[in-house]
C-alpha positions as a LaTeX table, in Angstrom:
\begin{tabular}{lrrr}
\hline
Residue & $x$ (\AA) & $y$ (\AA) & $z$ (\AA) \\
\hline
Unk1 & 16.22 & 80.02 & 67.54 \\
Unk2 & 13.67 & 81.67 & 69.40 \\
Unk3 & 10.06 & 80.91 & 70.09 \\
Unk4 & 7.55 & 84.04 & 70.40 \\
Unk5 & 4.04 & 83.17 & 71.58 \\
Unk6 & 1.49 & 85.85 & 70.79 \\
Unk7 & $-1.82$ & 85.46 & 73.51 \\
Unk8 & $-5.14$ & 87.22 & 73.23 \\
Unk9 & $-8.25$ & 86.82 & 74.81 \\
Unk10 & $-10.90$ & 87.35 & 71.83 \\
Unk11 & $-14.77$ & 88.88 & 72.49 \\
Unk12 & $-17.39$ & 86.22 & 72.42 \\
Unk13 & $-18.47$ & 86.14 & 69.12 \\
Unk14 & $-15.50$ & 86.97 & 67.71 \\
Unk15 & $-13.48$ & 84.37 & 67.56 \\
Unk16 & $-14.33$ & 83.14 & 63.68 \\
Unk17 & $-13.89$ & 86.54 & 62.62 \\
Unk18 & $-10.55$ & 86.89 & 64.27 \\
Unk19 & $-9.17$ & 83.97 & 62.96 \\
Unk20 & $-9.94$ & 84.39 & 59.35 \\
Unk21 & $-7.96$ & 87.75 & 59.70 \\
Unk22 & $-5.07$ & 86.04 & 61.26 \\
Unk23 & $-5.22$ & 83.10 & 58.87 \\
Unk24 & $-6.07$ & 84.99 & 55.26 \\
Unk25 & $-3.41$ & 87.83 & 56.70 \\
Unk26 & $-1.55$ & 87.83 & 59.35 \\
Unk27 & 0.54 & 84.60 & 59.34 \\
Unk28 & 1.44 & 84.47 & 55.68 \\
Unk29 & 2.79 & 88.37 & 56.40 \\
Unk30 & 4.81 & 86.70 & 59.20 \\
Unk31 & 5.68 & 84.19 & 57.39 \\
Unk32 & 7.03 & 86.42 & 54.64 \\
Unk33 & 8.97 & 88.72 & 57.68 \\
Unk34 & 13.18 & 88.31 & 57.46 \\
Unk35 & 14.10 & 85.82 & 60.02 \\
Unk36 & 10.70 & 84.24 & 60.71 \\
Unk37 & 11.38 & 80.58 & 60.46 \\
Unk38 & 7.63 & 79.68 & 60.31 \\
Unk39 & 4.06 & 80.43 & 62.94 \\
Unk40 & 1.13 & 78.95 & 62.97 \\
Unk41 & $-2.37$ & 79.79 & 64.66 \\
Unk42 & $-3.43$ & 77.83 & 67.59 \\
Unk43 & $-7.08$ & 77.92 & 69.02 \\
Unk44 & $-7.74$ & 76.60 & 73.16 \\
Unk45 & $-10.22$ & 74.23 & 73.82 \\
Unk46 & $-11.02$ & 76.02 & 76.56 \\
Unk47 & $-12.65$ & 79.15 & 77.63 \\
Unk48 & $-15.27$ & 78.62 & 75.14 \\
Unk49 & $-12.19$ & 78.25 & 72.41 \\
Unk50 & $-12.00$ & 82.11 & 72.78 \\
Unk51 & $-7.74$ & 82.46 & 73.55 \\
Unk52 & $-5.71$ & 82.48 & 70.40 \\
Unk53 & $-1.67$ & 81.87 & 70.22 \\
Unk54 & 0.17 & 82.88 & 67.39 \\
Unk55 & 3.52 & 80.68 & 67.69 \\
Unk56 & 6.61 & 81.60 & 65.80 \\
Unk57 & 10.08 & 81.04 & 65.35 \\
Unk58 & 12.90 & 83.06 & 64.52 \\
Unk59 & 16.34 & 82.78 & 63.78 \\
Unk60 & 17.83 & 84.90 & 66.54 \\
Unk61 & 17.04 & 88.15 & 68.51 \\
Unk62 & 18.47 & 90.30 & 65.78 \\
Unk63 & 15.35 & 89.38 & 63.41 \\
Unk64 & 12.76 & 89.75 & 66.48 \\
Unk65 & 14.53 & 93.26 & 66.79 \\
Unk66 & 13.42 & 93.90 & 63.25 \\
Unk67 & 10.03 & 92.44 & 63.66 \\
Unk68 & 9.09 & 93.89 & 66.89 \\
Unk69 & 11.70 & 96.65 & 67.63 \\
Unk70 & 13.70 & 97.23 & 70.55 \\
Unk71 & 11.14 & 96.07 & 73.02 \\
Unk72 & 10.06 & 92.69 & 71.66 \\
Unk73 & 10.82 & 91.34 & 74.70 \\
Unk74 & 7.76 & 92.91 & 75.70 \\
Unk75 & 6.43 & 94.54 & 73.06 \\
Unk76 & 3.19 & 92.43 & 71.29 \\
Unk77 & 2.48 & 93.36 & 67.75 \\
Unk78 & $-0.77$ & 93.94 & 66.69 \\
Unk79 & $-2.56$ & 96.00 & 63.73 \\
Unk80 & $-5.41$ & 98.63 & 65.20 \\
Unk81 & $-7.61$ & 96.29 & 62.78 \\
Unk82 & $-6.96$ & 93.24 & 65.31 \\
Unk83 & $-7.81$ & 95.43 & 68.51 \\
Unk84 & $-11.32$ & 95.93 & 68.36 \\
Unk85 & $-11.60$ & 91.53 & 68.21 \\
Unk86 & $-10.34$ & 91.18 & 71.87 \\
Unk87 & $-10.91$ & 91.48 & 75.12 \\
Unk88 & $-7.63$ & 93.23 & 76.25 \\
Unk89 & $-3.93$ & 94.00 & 74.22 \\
Unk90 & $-2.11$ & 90.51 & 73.49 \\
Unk91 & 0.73 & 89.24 & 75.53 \\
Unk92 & 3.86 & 87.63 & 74.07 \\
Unk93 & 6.46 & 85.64 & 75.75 \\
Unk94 & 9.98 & 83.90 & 74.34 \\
Unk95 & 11.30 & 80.65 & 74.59 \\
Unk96 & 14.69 & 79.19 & 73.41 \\
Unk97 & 14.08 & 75.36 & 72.54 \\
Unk98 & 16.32 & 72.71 & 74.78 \\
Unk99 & 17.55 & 70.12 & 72.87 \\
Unk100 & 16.77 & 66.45 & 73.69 \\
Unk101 & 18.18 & 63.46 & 73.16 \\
\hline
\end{tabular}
């Protein structure tokens, strides 16, 4: 399994806006993507609650490669819709869980 975190930085005054897109559309489209094992929407409770993670996680790298492409190492995905909310393109990072005892 991997773990993809989607960042963003959202405009002030935004943020409401942003998440209703990501809640109403975004995540159940993810949710419905091949190899998506499940994401959810996370708000900080910092910077004025204004940085948004979209956590996922999917079976393996061949359904990320689906999802994202070749780069998805790199590569965030984003609709043009989502770009005019935020303050700069996303950023997405990978994790691989570690099991514990």
């Amino acid at each position: 399994m991997i773990i993809r975190i989607w960042a963003g930085q959202v405009m002030a005054g935004h943020i409401e806006e942003f998440c209703a897109l990501l809640t109403s559309r975004v995540i159940p489209e993810l949710r419905r993507t091949d190899g998506c094992l499940g994401g959810e929407l996370m708000q900080s409770v910092t910077d004025d609650g204004r940085r948004v993670l979209v956590v996922s996680r999917w079976r393996d790298e061949a359904a990320l490669r689906g999802y994202a492409g070749p780069m998805w190492r790199i590569r965030p995905v984003w609709s043009e819709g989502e770009l005019r909310y935020l303050a700069h393109p996303p950023e997405v990072t990978h994790f691989t869980p570690i099991p514990t005892a």
